[in-house]
GROMACS .gro file of C-alpha atoms in nm:
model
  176
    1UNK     CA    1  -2.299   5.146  -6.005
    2UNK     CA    2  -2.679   5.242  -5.993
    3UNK     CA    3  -2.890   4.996  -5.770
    4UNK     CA    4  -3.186   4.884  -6.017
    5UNK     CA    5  -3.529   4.736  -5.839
    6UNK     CA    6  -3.653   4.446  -5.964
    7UNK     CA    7  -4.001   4.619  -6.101
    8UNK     CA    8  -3.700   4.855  -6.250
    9UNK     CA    9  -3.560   4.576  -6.437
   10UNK     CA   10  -3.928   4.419  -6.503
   11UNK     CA   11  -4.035   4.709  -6.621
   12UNK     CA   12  -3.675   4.781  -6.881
   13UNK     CA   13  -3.753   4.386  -7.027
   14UNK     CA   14  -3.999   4.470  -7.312
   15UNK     CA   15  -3.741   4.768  -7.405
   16UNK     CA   16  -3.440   4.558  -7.408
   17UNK     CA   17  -3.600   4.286  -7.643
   18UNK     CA   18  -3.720   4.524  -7.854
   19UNK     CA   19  -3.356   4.645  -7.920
   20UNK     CA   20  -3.280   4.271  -8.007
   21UNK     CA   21  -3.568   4.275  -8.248
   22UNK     CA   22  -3.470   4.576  -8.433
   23UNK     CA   23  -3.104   4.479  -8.445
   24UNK     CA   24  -3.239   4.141  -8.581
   25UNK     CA   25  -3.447   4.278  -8.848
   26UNK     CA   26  -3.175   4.512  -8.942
   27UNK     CA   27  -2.926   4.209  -9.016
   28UNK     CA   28  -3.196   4.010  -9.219
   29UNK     CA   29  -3.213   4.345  -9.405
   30UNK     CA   30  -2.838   4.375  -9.480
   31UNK     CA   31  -2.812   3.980  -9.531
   32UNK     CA   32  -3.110   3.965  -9.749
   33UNK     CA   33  -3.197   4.340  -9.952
   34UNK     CA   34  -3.495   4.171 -10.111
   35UNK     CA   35  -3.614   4.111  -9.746
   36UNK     CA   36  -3.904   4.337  -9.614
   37UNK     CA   37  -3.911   4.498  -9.236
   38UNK     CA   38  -4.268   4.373  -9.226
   39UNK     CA   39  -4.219   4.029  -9.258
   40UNK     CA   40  -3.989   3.995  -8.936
   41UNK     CA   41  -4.246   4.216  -8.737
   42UNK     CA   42  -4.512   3.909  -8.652
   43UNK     CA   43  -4.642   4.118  -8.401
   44UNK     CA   44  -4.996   4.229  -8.415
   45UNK     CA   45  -5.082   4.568  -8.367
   46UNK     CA   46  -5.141   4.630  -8.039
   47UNK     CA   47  -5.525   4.791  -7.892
   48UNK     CA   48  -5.642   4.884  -7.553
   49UNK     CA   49  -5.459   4.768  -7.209
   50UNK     CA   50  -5.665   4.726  -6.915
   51UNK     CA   51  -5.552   4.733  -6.595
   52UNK     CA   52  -5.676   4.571  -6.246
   53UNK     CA   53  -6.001   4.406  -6.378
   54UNK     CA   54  -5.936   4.066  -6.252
   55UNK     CA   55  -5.789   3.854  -5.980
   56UNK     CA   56  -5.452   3.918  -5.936
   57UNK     CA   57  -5.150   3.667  -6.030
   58UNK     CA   58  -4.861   3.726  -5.797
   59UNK     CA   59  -4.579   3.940  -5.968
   60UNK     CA   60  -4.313   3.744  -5.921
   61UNK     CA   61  -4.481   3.415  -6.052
   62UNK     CA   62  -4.529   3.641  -6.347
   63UNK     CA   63  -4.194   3.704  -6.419
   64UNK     CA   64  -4.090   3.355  -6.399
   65UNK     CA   65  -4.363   3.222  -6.644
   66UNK     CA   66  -4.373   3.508  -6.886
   67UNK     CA   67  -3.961   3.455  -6.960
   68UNK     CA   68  -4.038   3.078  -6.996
   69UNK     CA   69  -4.307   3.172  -7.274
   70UNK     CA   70  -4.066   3.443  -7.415
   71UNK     CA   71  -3.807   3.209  -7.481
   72UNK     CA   72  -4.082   2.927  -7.581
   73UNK     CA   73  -4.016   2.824  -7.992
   74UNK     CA   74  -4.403   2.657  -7.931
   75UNK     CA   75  -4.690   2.758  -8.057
   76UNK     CA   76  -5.004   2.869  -7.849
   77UNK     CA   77  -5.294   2.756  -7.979
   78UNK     CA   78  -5.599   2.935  -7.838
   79UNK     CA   79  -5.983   2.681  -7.947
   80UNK     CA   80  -6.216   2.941  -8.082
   81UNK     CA   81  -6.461   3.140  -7.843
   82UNK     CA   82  -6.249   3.019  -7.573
   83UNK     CA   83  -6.029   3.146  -7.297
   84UNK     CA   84  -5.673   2.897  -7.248
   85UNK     CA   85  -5.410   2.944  -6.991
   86UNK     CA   86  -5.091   2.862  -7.159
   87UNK     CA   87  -4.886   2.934  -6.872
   88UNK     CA   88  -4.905   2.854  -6.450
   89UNK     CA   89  -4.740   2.883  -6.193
   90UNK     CA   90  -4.837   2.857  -5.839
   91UNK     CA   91  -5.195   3.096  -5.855
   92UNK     CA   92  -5.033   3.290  -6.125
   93UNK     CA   93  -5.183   3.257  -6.500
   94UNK     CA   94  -5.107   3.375  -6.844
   95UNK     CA   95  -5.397   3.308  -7.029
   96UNK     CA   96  -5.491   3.407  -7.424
   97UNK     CA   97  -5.892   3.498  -7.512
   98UNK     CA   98  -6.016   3.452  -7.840
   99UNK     CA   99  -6.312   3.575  -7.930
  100UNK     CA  100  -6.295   3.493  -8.305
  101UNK     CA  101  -6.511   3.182  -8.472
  102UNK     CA  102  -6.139   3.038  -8.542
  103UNK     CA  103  -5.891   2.850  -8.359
  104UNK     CA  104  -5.586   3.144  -8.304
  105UNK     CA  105  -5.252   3.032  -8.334
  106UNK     CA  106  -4.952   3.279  -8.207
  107UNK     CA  107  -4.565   3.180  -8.103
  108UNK     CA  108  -4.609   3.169  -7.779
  109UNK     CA  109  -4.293   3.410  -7.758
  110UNK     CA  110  -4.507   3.676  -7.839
  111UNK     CA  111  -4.802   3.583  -7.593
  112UNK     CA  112  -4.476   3.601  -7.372
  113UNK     CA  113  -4.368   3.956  -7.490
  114UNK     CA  114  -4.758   4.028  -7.469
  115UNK     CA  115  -4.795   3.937  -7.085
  116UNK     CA  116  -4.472   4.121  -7.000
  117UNK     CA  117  -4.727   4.436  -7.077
  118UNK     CA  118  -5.010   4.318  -6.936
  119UNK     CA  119  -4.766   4.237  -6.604
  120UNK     CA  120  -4.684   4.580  -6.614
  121UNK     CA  121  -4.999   4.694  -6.463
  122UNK     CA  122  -5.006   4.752  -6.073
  123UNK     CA  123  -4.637   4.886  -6.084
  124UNK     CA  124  -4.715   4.988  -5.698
  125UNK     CA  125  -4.392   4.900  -5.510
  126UNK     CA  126  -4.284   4.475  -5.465
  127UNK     CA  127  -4.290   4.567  -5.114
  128UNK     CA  128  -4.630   4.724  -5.074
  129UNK     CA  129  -4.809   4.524  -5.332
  130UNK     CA  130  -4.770   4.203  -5.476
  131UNK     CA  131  -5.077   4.126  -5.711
  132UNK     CA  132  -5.125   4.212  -6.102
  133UNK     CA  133  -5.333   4.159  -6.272
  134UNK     CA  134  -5.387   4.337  -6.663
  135UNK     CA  135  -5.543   4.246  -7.036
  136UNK     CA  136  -5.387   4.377  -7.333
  137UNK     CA  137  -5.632   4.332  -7.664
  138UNK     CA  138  -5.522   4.268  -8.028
  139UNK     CA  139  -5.707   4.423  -8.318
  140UNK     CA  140  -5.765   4.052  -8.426
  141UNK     CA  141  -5.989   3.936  -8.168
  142UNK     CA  142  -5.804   3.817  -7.912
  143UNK     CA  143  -5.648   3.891  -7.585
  144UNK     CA  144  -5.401   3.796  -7.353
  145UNK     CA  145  -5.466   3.811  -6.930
  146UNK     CA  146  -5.205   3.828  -6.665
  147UNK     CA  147  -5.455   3.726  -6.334
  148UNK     CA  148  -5.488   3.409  -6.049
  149UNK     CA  149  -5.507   3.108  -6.173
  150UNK     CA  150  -5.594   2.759  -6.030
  151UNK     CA  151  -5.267   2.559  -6.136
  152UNK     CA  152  -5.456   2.224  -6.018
  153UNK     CA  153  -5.758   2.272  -6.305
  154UNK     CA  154  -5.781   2.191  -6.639
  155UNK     CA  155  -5.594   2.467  -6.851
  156UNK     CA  156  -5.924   2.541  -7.087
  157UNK     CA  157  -6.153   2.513  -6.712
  158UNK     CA  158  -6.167   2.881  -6.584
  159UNK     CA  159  -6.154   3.193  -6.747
  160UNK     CA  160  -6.020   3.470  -6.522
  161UNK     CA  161  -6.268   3.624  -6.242
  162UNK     CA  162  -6.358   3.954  -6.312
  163UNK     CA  163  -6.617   4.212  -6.237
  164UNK     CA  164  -6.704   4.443  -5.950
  165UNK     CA  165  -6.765   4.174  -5.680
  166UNK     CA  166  -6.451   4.007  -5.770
  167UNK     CA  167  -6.201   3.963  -5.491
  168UNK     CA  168  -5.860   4.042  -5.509
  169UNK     CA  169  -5.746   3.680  -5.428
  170UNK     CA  170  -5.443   3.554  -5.259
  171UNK     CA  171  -5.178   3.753  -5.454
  172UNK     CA  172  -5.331   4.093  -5.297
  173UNK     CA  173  -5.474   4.397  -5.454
  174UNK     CA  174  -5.381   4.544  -5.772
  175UNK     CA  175  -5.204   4.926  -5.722
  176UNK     CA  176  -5.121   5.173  -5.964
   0.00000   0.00000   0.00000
């Protein structure tokens, strides 16, 4: 039996739930002919991923909160023009941007699925670094952020620190 790390497994998540999802969609299909593909994908396209930008959120509190929002049946409701953290744990925060003049509202099973690629930046070694931090856009104006959070404020308080001065914060740097 192959010994598996547990960035390895981390990392083999997103691929495994895909499988589910395309098994899924291929049962509606045989259940249901007038059923279309499209209409089980709810997932937005996907745009640019960026990587280290912000204080870091410890990987393992990651993993924890992003399969409690994968296996959430809520909805996520982001106020428009705003940054929320829907998720905390610890100084750990999953947080959803919207820069639209709308409220956005998304199963929170896909913000979720989203942070599990956004936690995949950093994928240095448990052992040699413990902080992530990563943003993966949508084409629809919004965003969701993997980085530190302050578990004791107000979920809709901070928006997560970025920039060139920005320190690293408790959870270490981010390493690629």
């Amino acid at each position: 039996m192959q010994n598996f790390s547990l960035f390895t497994l981390w990392a083999l998540i997103p691929c495994m739930l895909h499988l589910v999802g395309v098994t899924a969609i291929i049962h509606d299909m045989s259940a249901n002919p007038a059923f279309a593909a499209r209409d089980a994908l709810a997932n937005p396209p996907k745009g640019a991923l960026n990587c280290g930008i912000f204080s870091t959120a410890s990987k393992r509190d990651v993993m924890d909160i992003t399969f409690q929002l994968r296996e959430s049946k809520d909805k996520c409701v982001t106020p428009a023009n705003k940054c929320f953290r829907h998720k905390c744990k610890n100084t750990s925060g999953i947080y959803v941007c919207n820069d639209n003049d709308h409220d956005v509202t998304l199963d929170c099973s896909l913000v979720g699925a989203w942070s599990g690629d956004a936690g995949g930046c950093c994928p240095k070694d448990w052992t040699k670094s413990k902080g992530v931090s990563g943003q993966l856009l949508s084409t629809d104006g919004w965003n969701v952020i993997v980085a530190y959070a302050n578990c004791n404020h107000p979920a809709d308080q901070d928006r997560p620190a970025m920039g060139p001065d920005n320190s690293w914060g408790p959870n270490g740097p981010c390493e690629s």
